[in-house]
Amino acid sequence: GESVGLHLPTLSVQEGDNSIINCAYSNSASDYFIWYKQESGKGPQFIIDIRSNMDKRQGQRVTVLLNKTVKHLSLQIAATQPGDSAVYFCAETAGYSTLTFGKGTMLLVSP
Amino acid sequence: DADVTQTPRNRITKTGKRIMLECSQTKGHDRMYWYRQDPGLGLRLIYYSFDVKDINKGEISDGYSVSRQAQAKFSLSLESAIPNQTALYFCATSGNRGGYEKLFFGSGTQLSVL
């Protein structure tokens, strides 16, 4: 299997910019996807979810895009704020099974 | 008050010791989970329980055991701790019966095994 390093992929943006965090998944049967945000010293918090019968879903300042053809998920954050700095995880499941989490991306927002 | 409470928040122990991590929830959810988080590896499922009489192994159950004492309580035990069990442990709950999971996490327990 793929070796795993200790360092997370990191996205650095300026306050006010739009951020795009990407996630690739491998299971073509996955039909439900979630994004979580984890701030330092806290547990992951739900941000937004999407089912496979949709390709886009919007929340407050966040949009999730799903491309099933290439098995790719993205989280877009509009007008990124310092409080958005955190580690972001995607998770997937197929047929109501348990969630499988990605390894996470760290978002750093500078003023 | 937190809906999903984990105790202790931090624990340092020695190799070979037995240790228990506890989780309680006030969300009224049937499903409870234990995850382990290591730097760069994301969250990996150790055990999960869909109700008091149900216990299931997850991806990395070796070296761990669990007990679902009540709907609101789910504990994780390390019978003989080893250094590579040093990690951040999360308990989570879900209320979705027969549907897609949306997990609610506790604040975590940082465990160090020396």
Short mmCIF file of C-alpha atoms in Angstrom, two decimals, chain A residues 1-58:
data_model
loop_
_atom_site.label_atom_id
_atom_site.label_comp_id
_atom_site.label_asym_id
_atom_site.label_seq_id
_atom_site.Cartn_x
_atom_site.Cartn_y
_atom_site.Cartn_z
CA GLY A 1 0.00 0.00 0.00
CA GLU A 2 0.89 3.63 -0.22
CA SER A 3 3.33 4.81 2.43
CA VAL A 4 2.00 7.56 4.62
CA GLY A 5 4.05 10.48 5.82
CA LEU A 6 3.58 12.44 9.02
CA HIS A 7 2.89 15.73 7.28
CA LEU A 8 -0.52 16.80 6.10
CA PRO A 9 -1.04 18.46 2.74
CA THR A 10 -1.35 22.15 3.50
CA LEU A 11 -3.23 24.94 1.77
CA SER A 12 -2.20 28.48 2.68
CA VAL A 13 -4.49 31.36 1.73
CA GLN A 14 -4.99 35.00 2.53
CA GLU A 15 -8.00 36.19 4.48
CA GLY A 16 -10.81 36.98 2.08
CA ASP A 17 -9.66 34.57 -0.62
CA ASN A 18 -11.71 31.59 -1.69
CA SER A 19 -10.30 28.19 -0.65
CA ILE A 20 -10.68 24.89 -2.45
CA ILE A 21 -9.83 21.66 -0.65
CA ASN A 22 -9.76 18.49 -2.70
CA CYS A 23 -10.37 14.84 -1.92
CA ALA A 24 -10.04 11.78 -4.13
CA TYR A 25 -11.85 8.58 -3.29
CA SER A 26 -11.40 5.11 -4.71
CA ASN A 27 -14.67 3.25 -4.10
CA SER A 28 -16.94 3.69 -7.10
CA ALA A 29 -19.82 2.35 -4.98
CA SER A 30 -19.58 5.23 -2.47
CA ASP A 31 -22.87 7.06 -2.38
CA TYR A 32 -22.59 9.48 0.53
CA PHE A 33 -19.86 11.97 1.35
CA ILE A 34 -19.17 14.29 4.28
CA TRP A 35 -16.72 17.06 5.06
CA TYR A 36 -15.51 17.58 8.62
CA LYS A 37 -13.50 20.43 10.16
CA GLN A 38 -11.10 19.77 13.02
CA GLU A 39 -9.70 22.69 14.97
CA SER A 40 -6.66 22.27 17.17
CA GLY A 41 -7.50 20.42 20.39
CA LYS A 42 -11.04 19.59 19.31
CA GLY A 43 -12.93 16.74 17.74
CA PRO A 44 -14.05 16.85 14.10
CA GLN A 45 -17.18 18.88 13.41
CA PHE A 46 -19.66 18.29 10.59
CA ILE A 47 -19.59 20.91 7.84
CA ILE A 48 -21.64 19.65 4.92
CA ASP A 49 -22.68 16.41 3.24
CA ILE A 50 -23.78 15.31 -0.22
CA ARG A 51 -25.40 12.21 -1.69
CA SER A 52 -24.29 10.68 -4.95
CA ASN A 53 -27.48 11.71 -6.74
CA MET A 54 -26.26 15.31 -6.52
CA ASP A 55 -23.15 17.01 -7.93
CA LYS A 56 -23.30 20.21 -5.92
CA ARG A 57 -24.59 21.32 -2.57
CA GLN A 58 -24.28 24.71 -0.90
#
